[in-house]
CSV table of C-alpha atoms and ligand atoms in Angstrom, one decimal:
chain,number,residue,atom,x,y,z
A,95,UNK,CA,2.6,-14.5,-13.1
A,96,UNK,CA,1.9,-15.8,-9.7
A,97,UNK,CA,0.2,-13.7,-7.1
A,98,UNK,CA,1.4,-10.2,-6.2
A,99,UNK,CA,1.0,-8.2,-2.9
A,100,UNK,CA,0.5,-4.9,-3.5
A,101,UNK,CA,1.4,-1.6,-1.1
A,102,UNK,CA,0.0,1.7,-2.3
A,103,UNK,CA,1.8,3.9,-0.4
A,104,UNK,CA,1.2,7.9,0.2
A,105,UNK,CA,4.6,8.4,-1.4
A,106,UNK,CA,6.1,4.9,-2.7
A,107,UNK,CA,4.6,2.0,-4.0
A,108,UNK,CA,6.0,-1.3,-4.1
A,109,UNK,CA,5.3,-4.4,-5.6
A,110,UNK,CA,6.0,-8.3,-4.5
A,111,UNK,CA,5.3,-11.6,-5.4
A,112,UNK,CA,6.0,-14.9,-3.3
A,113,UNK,CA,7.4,-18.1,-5.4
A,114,UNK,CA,8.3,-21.6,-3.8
A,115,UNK,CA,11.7,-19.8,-3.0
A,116,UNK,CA,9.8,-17.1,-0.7
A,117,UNK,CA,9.0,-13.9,-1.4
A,118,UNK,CA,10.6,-11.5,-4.0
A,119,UNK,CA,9.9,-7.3,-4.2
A,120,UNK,CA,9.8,-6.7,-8.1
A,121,UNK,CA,12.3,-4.5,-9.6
A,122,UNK,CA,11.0,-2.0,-11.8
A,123,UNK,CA,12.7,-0.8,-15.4
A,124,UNK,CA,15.3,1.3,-13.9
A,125,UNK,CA,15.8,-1.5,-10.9
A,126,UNK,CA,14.8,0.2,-8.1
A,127,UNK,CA,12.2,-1.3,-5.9
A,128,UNK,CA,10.4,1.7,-4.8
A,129,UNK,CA,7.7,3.4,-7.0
A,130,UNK,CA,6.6,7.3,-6.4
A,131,UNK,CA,2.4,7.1,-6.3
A,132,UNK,CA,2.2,9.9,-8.3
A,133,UNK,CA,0.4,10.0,-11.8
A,134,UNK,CA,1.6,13.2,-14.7
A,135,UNK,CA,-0.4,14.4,-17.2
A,136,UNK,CA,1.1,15.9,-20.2
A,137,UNK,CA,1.1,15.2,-23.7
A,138,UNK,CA,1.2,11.7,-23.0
A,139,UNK,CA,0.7,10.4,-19.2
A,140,UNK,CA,3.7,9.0,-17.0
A,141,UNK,CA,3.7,7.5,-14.0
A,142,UNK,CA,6.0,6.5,-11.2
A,143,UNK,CA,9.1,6.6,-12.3
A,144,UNK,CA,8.6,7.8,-14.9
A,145,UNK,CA,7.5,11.0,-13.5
A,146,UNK,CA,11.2,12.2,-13.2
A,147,UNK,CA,13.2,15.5,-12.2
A,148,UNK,CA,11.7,18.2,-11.4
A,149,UNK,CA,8.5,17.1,-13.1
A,150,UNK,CA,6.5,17.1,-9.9
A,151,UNK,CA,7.4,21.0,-9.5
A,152,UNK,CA,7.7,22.4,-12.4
A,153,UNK,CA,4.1,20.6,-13.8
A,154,UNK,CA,2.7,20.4,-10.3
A,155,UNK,CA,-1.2,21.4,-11.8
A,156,UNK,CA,-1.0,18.1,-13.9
A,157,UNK,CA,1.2,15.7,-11.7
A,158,UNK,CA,-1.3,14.0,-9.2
A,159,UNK,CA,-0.5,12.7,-5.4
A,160,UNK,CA,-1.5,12.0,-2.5
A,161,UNK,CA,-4.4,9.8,-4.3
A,162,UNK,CA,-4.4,6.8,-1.0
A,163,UNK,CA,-5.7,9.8,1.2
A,164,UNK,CA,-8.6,11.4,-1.4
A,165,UNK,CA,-10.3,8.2,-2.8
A,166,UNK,CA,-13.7,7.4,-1.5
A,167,UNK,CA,-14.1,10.4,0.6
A,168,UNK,CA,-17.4,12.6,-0.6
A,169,UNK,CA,-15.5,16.2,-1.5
A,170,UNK,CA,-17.5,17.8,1.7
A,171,UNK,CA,-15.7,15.3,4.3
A,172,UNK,CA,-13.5,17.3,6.6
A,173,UNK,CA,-10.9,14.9,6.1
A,174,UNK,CA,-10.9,15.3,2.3
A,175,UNK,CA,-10.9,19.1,2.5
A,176,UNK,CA,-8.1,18.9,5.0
A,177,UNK,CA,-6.2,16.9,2.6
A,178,UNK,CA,-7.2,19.1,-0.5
A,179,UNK,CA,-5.8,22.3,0.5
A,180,UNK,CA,-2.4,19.8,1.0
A,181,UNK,CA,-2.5,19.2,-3.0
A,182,UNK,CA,-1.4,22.3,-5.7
A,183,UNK,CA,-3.4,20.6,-8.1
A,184,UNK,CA,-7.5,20.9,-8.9
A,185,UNK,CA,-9.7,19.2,-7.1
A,186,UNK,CA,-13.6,19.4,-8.4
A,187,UNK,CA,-16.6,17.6,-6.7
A,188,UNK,CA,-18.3,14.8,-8.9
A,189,UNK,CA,-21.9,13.4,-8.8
A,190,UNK,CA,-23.2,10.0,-9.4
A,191,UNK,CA,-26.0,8.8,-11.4
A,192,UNK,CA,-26.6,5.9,-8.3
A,193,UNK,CA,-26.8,8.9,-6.2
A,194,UNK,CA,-25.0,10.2,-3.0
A,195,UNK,CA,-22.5,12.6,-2.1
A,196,UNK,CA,-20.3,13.9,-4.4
A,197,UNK,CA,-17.0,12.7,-4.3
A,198,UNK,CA,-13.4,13.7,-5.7
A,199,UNK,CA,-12.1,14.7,-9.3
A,200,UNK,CA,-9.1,15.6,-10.2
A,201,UNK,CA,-9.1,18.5,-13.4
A,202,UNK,CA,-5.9,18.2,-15.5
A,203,UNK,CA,-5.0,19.5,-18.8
A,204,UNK,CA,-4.3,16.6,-20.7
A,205,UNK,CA,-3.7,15.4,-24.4
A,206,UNK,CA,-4.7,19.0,-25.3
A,207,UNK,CA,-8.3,19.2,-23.6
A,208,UNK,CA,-9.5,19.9,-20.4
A,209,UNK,CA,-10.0,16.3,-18.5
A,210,UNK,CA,-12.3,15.6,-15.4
A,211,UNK,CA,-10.9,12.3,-13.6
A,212,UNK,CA,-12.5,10.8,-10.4
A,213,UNK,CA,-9.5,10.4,-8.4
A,214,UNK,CA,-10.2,6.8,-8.0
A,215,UNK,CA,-9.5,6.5,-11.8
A,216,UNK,CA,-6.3,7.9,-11.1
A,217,UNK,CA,-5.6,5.5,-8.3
A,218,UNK,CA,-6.5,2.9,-10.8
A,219,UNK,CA,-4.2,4.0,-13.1
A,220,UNK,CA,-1.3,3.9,-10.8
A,221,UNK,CA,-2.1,0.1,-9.8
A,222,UNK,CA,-2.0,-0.7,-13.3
A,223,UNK,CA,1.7,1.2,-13.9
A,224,UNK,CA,2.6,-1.2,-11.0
A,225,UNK,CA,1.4,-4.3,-12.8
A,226,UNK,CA,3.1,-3.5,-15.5
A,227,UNK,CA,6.3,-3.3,-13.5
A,228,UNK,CA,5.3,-6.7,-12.7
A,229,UNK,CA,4.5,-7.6,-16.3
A,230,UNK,CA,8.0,-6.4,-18.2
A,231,UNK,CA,10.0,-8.1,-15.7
A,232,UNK,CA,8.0,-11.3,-16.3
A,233,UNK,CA,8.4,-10.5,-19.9
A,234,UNK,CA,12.4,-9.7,-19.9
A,235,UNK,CA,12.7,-13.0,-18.0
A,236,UNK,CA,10.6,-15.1,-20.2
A,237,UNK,CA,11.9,-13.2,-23.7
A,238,UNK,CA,9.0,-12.2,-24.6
A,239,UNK,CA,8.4,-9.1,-26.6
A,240,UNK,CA,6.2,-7.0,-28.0
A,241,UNK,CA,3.6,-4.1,-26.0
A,242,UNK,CA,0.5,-6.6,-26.5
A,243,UNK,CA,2.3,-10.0,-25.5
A,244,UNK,CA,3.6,-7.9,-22.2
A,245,UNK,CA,0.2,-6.3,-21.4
A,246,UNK,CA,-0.9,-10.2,-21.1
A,247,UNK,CA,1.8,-10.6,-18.3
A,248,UNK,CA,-0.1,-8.0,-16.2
A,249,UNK,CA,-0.9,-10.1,-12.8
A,250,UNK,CA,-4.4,-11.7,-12.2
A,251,UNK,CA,-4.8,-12.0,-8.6
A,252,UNK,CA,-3.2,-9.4,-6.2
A,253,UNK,CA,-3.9,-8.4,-2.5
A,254,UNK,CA,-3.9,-5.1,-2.0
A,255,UNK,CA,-2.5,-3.7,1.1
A,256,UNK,CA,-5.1,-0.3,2.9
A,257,UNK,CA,-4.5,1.7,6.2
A,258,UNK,CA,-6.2,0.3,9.0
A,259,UNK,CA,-8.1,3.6,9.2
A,260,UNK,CA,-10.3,3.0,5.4
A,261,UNK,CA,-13.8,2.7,5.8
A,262,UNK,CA,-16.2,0.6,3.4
A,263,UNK,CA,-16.5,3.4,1.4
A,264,UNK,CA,-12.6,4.1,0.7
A,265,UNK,CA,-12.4,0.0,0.2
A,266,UNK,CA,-14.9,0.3,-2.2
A,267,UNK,CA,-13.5,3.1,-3.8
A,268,UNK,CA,-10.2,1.4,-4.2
A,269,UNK,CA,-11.7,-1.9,-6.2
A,270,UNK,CA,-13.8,0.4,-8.6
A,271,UNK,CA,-10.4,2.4,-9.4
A,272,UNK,CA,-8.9,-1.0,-9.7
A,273,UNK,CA,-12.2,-2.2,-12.1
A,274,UNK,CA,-11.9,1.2,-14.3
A,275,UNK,CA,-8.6,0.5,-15.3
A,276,UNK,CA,-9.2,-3.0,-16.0
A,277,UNK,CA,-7.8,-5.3,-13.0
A,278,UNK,CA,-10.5,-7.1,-11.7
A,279,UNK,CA,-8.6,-10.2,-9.9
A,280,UNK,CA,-7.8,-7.7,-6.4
A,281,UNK,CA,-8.5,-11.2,-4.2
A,282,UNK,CA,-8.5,-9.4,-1.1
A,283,UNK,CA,-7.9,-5.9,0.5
A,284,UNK,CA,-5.3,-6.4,3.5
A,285,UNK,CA,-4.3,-3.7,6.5
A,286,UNK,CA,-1.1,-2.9,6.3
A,287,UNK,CA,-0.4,-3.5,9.3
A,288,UNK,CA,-1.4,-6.9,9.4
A,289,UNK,CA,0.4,-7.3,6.2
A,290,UNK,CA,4.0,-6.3,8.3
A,291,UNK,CA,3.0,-9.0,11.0
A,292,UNK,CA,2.5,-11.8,8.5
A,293,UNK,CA,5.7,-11.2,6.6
A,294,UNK,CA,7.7,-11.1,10.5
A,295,UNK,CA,6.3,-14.1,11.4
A,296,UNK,CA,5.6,-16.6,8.5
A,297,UNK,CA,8.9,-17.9,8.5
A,298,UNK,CA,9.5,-17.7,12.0
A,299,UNK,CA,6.7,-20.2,12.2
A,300,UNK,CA,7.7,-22.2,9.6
A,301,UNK,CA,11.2,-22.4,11.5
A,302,UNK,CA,9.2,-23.2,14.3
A,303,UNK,CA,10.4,-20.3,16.6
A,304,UNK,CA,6.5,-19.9,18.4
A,305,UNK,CA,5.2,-21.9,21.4
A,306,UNK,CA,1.7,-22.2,22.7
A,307,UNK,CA,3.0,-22.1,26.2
A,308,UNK,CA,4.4,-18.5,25.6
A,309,UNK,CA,3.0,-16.9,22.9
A,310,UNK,CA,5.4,-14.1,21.1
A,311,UNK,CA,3.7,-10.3,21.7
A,312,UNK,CA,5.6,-7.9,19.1
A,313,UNK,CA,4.6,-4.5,18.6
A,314,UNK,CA,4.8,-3.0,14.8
A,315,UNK,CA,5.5,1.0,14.6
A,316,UNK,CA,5.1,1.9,11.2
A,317,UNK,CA,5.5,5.9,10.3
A,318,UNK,CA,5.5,6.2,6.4
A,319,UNK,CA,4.8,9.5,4.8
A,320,UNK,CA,1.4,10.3,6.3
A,321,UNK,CA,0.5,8.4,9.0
A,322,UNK,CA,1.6,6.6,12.2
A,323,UNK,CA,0.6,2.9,13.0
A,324,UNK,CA,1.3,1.0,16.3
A,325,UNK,CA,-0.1,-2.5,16.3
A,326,UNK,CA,0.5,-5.7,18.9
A,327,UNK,CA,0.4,-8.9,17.5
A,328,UNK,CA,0.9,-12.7,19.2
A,329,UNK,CA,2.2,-15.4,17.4
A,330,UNK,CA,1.6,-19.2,18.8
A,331,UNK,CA,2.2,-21.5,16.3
A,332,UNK,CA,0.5,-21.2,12.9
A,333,UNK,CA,-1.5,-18.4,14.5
A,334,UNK,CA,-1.2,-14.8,14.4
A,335,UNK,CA,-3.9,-12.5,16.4
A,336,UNK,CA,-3.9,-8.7,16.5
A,337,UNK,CA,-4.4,-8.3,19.7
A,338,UNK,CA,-4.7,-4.2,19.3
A,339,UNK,CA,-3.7,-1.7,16.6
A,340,UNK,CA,-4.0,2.2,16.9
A,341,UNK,CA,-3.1,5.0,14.8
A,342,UNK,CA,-2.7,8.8,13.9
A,343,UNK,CA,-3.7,9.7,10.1
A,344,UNK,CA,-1.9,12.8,10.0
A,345,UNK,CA,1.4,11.8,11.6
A,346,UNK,CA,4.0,11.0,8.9
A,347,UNK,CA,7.6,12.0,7.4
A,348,UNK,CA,5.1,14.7,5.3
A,349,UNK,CA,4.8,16.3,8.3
A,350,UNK,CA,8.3,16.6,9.4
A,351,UNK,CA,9.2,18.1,5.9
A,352,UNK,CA,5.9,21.0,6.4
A,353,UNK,CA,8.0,21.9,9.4
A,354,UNK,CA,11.6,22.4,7.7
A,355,UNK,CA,9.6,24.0,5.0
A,356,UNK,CA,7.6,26.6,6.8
A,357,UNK,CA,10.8,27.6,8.8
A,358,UNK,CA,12.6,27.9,5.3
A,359,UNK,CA,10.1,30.2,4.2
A,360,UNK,CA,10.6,32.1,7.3
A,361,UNK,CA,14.0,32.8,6.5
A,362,UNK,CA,13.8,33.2,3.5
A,363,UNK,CA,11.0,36.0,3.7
A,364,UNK,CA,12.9,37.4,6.8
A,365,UNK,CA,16.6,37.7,4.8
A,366,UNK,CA,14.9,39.5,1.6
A,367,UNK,CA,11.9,41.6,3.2
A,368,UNK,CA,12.3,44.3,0.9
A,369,UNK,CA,12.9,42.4,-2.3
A,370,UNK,CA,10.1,39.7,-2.4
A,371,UNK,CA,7.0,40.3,-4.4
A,372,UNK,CA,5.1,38.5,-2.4
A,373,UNK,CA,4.6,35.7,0.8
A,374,UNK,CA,6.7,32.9,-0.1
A,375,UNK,CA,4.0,30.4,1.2
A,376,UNK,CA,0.9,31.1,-0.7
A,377,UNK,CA,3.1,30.6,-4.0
A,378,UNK,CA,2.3,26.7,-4.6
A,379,UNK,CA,6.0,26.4,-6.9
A,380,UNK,CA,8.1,27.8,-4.1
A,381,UNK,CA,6.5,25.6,-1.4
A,382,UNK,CA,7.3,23.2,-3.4
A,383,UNK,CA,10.5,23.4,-4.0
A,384,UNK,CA,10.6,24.2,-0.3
A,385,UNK,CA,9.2,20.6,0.7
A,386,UNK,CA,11.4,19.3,-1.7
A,387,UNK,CA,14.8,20.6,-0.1
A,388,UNK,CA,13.4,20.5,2.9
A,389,UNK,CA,12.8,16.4,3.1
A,390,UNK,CA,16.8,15.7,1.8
A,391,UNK,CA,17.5,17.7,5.0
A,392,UNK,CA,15.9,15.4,7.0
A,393,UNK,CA,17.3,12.9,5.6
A,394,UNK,CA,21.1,14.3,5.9
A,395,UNK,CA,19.6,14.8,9.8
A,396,UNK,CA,18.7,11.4,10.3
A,397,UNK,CA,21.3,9.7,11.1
A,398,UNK,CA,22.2,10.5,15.2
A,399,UNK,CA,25.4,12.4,15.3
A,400,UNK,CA,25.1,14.2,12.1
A,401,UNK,CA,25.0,18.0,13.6
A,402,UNK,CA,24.2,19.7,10.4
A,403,UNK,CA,22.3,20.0,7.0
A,404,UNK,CA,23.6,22.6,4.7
A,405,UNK,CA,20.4,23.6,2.1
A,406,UNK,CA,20.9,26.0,-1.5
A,407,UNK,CA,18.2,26.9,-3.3
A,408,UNK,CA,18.7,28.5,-6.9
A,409,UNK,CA,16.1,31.4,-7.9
A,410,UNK,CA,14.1,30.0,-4.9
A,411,UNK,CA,11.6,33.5,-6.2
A,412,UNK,CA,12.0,36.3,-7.3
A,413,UNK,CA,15.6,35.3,-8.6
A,414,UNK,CA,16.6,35.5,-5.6
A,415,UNK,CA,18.9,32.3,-4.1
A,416,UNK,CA,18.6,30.9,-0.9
A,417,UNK,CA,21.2,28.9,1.2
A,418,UNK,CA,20.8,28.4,4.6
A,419,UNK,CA,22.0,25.5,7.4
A,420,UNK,CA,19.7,23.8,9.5
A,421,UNK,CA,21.5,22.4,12.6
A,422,UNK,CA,19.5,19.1,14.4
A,423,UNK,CA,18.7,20.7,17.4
A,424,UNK,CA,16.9,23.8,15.5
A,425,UNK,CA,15.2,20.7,13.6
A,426,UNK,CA,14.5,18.8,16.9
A,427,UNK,CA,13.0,21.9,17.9
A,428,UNK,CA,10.4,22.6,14.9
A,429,UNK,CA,9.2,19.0,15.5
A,430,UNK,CA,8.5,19.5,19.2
A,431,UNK,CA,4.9,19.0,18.6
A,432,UNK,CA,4.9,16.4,16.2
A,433,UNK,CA,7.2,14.3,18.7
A,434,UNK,CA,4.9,14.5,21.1
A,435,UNK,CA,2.3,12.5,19.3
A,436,UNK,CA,4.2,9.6,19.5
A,437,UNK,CA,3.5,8.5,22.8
A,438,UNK,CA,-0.9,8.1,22.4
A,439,UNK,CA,-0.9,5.1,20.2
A,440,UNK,CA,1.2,3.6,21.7
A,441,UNK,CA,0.0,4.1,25.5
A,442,UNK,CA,-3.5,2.7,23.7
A,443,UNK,CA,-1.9,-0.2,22.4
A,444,UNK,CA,-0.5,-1.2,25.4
A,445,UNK,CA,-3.5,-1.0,27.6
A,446,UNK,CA,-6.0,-2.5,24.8
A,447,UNK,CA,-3.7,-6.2,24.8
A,448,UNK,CA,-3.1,-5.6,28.8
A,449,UNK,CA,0.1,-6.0,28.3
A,450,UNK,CA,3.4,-3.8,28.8
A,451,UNK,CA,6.3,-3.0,27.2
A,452,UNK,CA,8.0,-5.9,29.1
A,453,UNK,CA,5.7,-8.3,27.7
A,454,UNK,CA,6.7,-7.6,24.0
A,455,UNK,CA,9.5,-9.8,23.1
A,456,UNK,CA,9.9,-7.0,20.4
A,457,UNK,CA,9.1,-3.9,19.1
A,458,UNK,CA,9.7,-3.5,15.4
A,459,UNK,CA,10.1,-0.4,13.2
A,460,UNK,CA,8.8,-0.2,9.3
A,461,UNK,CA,8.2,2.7,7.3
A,462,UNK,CA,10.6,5.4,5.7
A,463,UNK,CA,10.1,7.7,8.7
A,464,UNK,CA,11.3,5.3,11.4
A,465,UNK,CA,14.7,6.2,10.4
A,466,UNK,CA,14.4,9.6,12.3
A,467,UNK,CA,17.5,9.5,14.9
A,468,UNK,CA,15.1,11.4,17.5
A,469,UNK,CA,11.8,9.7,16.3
A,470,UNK,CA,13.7,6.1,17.3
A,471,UNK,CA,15.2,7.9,20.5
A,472,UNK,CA,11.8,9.1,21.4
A,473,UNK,CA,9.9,6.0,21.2
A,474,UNK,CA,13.0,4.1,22.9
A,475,UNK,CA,11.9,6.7,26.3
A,476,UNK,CA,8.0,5.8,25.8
A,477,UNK,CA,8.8,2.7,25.4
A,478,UNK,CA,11.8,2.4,28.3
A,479,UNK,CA,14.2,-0.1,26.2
A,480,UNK,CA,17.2,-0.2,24.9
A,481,UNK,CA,17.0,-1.1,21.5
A,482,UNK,CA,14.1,-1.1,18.8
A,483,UNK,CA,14.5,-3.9,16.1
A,484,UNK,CA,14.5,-3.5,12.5
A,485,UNK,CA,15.3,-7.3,11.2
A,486,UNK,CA,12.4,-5.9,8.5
A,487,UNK,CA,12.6,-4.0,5.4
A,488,UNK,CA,11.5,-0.7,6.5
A,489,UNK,CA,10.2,-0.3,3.0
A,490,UNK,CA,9.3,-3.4,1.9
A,491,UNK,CA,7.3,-5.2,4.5
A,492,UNK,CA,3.6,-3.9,3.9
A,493,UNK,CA,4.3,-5.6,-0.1
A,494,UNK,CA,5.7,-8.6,1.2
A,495,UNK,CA,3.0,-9.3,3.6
A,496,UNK,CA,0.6,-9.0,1.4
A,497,UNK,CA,2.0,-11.5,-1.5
A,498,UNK,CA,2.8,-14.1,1.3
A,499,UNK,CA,-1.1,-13.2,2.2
A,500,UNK,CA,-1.4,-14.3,-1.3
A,501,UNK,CA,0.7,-17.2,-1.6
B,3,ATP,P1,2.2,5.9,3.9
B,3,ATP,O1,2.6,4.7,4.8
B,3,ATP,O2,1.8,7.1,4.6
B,3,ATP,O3,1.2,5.4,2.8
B,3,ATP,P2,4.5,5.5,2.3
B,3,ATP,O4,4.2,4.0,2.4
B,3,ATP,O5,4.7,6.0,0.9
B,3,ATP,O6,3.5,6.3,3.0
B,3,ATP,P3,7.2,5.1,3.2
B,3,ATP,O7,7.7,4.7,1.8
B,3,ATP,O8,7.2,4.0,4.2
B,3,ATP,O9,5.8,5.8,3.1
B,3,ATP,O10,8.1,6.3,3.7
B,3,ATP,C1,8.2,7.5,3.0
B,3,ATP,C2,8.5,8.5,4.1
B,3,ATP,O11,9.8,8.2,4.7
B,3,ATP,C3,8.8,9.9,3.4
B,3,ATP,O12,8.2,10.9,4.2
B,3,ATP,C4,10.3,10.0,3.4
B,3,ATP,O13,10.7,11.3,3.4
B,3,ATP,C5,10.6,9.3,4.7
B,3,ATP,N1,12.0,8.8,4.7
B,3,ATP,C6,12.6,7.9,3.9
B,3,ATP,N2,13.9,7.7,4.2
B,3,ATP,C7,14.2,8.5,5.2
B,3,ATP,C8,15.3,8.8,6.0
B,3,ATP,N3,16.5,8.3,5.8
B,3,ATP,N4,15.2,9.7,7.0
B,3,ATP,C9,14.0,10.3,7.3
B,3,ATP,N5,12.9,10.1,6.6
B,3,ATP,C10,13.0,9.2,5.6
């Protein structure tokens, strides 16, 4: 197996590795090319895909997320408690023999007994499931067969895509989660972002689309599930500078589903008052469920024009049902304030490269959450042009950058 470029994301990770014919995403068993980051542990442990259903409600005190934003932060850091009281599962503070802070566990019930796993090991684990995605396709191409045979297909070398936000310590983290479970050929750690400007303009260089004379500014907007990156790069040929990259942590399609979700549980508790045993938010399941319904209905919103999102919840609590229709402006409405911090990053951006927005012969959205009608409206107004460009695979580009990285 050549290669692979790696992206870990909050919600989806995805897998690539470039060849003499470019650069391929890998296709996992059930052929889909994204991969939830999520780690279940039962009576035997599943992970992406095959964490399936409802799994991630129903067993939410064993089904682990959210991993990217806990590793390497010691348990006290504000940002890690921030994040903790996001997760329905157990978090426990670990010591270290080498000294320090403590850092993160997670505590699951697993295999029958009470387990204590640093949540790097998790992390780890979930790098591993994605090599062996890697692995059985290599394996179903070449015919070969047999659990031990396949486990040798597991890559060697990767590059592994971070946020631009990591510090050493969350790098570090990452490669000794990596080292636990037993790949030790992570070649480099790459920023995302940096990864999405390689894979744009690697073959536009190679098609020689760049001058020296006047050097191509593009600026990247990625908004995944948790946070919001806005990055200028120039291309001149066979270079590519960052010329200024900014970013908000806790900006991401997460956020936009907390909203929908807190205004369903408003409903909800104002339409049964006198039947509910309790407040709907403080009951981890129903939240859940909440979040859940509440991110298809952004989806259904996405899509500029679509005027409606009709949501039905069975025995949302209590046995109680819950259907309800969220129009777009109502949803416009909730995400007033997460709209609004749109415009910092890139302002920053701009005025870092001394540059503005007619300098950029593009600006170029990646990342699930781009897809929000009034998020791509709204950056259009910051940005005053027409059109933003997705010639990228919104999903795909962080993995591909980083096996062409690789390659
Ligand atoms: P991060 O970049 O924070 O690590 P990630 O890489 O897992 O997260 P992506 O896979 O880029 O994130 O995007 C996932 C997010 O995009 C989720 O919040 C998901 O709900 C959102 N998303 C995906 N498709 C759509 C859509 N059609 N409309 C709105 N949001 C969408």
């Amino acid at each position: 197996m050549s290669v692979v470029g790696l992206d870990l994301g909050l919600q989806n990770s995805v897998i690539a590795a470039a060849g003499r014919g470019g650069v391929d995403v890998i296709l996992n068993g059930n052929s889909n090319r994204l991969n939830p980051t999520m780690v279940n542990f039962d009576e035997s442990r599943k992970m992406g895909e095959q964490v399936s259903g409802s799994t991630p409600v129903s067993k939410f005190k064993t089904t682990i997320k959210y991993m990217k934003r806990l590793v390497g932060l010691a348990f006290d850091d504000p940002r890690a408690k921030k994040e903790m009281e996001k997760v329905p599962y157990q978090c426990v503070p670990i010591t270290h023999a080498s000294g320090g802070p403590p850092s993160i566990a997670v505590k699951v019930f697993f295999n029958g007994e009470d387990k204590i796993l640093p949540v790097e090991q998790v992390l780890g684990m979930m790098v591993h499931h994605m090599g062996m995605v890697a692995a059985k396709k290599a394996a179903e191409e070449s015919g070969i067969r047999g659990a031990d045979n396949i486990k040798k297909l597991i890559p060697q070398d990767w590059v592994i895509a971070i946020p631009p936000y990591y510090t050493d310590a969350q790098r570090r983290a990452v490669l000794s989660g990596c080292e636990i479970v037993g790949i030790t050929g992570v070649q480099r750690l790459m920023h995302e972002n940096t990864a999405t400007a390689l894979a744009y303009g690697i073959f536009k260089d190679i098609r020689k689309e760049f001058t020296k004379e006047n050097p191509t500014n593009v600026m990247f907007i990625d908004m995944g599930a948790s946070a919001y990156t806005v990055t200028i790069a120039v291309f001149e040929p066979g270079k590519l500078i960052i010329k200024s990259a900014n970013f908000d942590e806790d900006l991401g399609g997460r956020d936009f589903d907390q909203a929908i979700a807190n205004w369903l549980a408003d409903k909800f508790s104002e339409k049964f008052k006198n039947k509910l045993s309790g407040d709907p938010k403080t009951k981890p399941k129903v939240m859940l469920k909440l979040l859940d319904a509440a991110e298809k209905a952004k989806k259904t919103l996405s899509p500029q024009g679509v005027k409606e999102a009709s949501i039905n919840l069975e025995c949302l609590m209590d046995d109680l049902d819950f259907n309800v229709m969220l129009s777009s402006s109502e949803y416009e409405a909730l995400c007033t304030p997460l709209l609004a911090k749109l415009e910092g990053p890139v302002q920053k951006c701009l005025e870092e490269a001394k540059l503005t927005s007619k300098d950029l012969a593009a600006v170029e959205i990646v990342g699930g959450s781009t897809r929000i009608g009034f998020v791509k409206k709204k950056l259009m107004e910051i940005l005053n042009v027409n059109n933003l460009s997705t010639t990228m695979n919104a999903d795909e580009s962080v993995a591909r950058g980083a096996a062409l990285q690789s390659a």
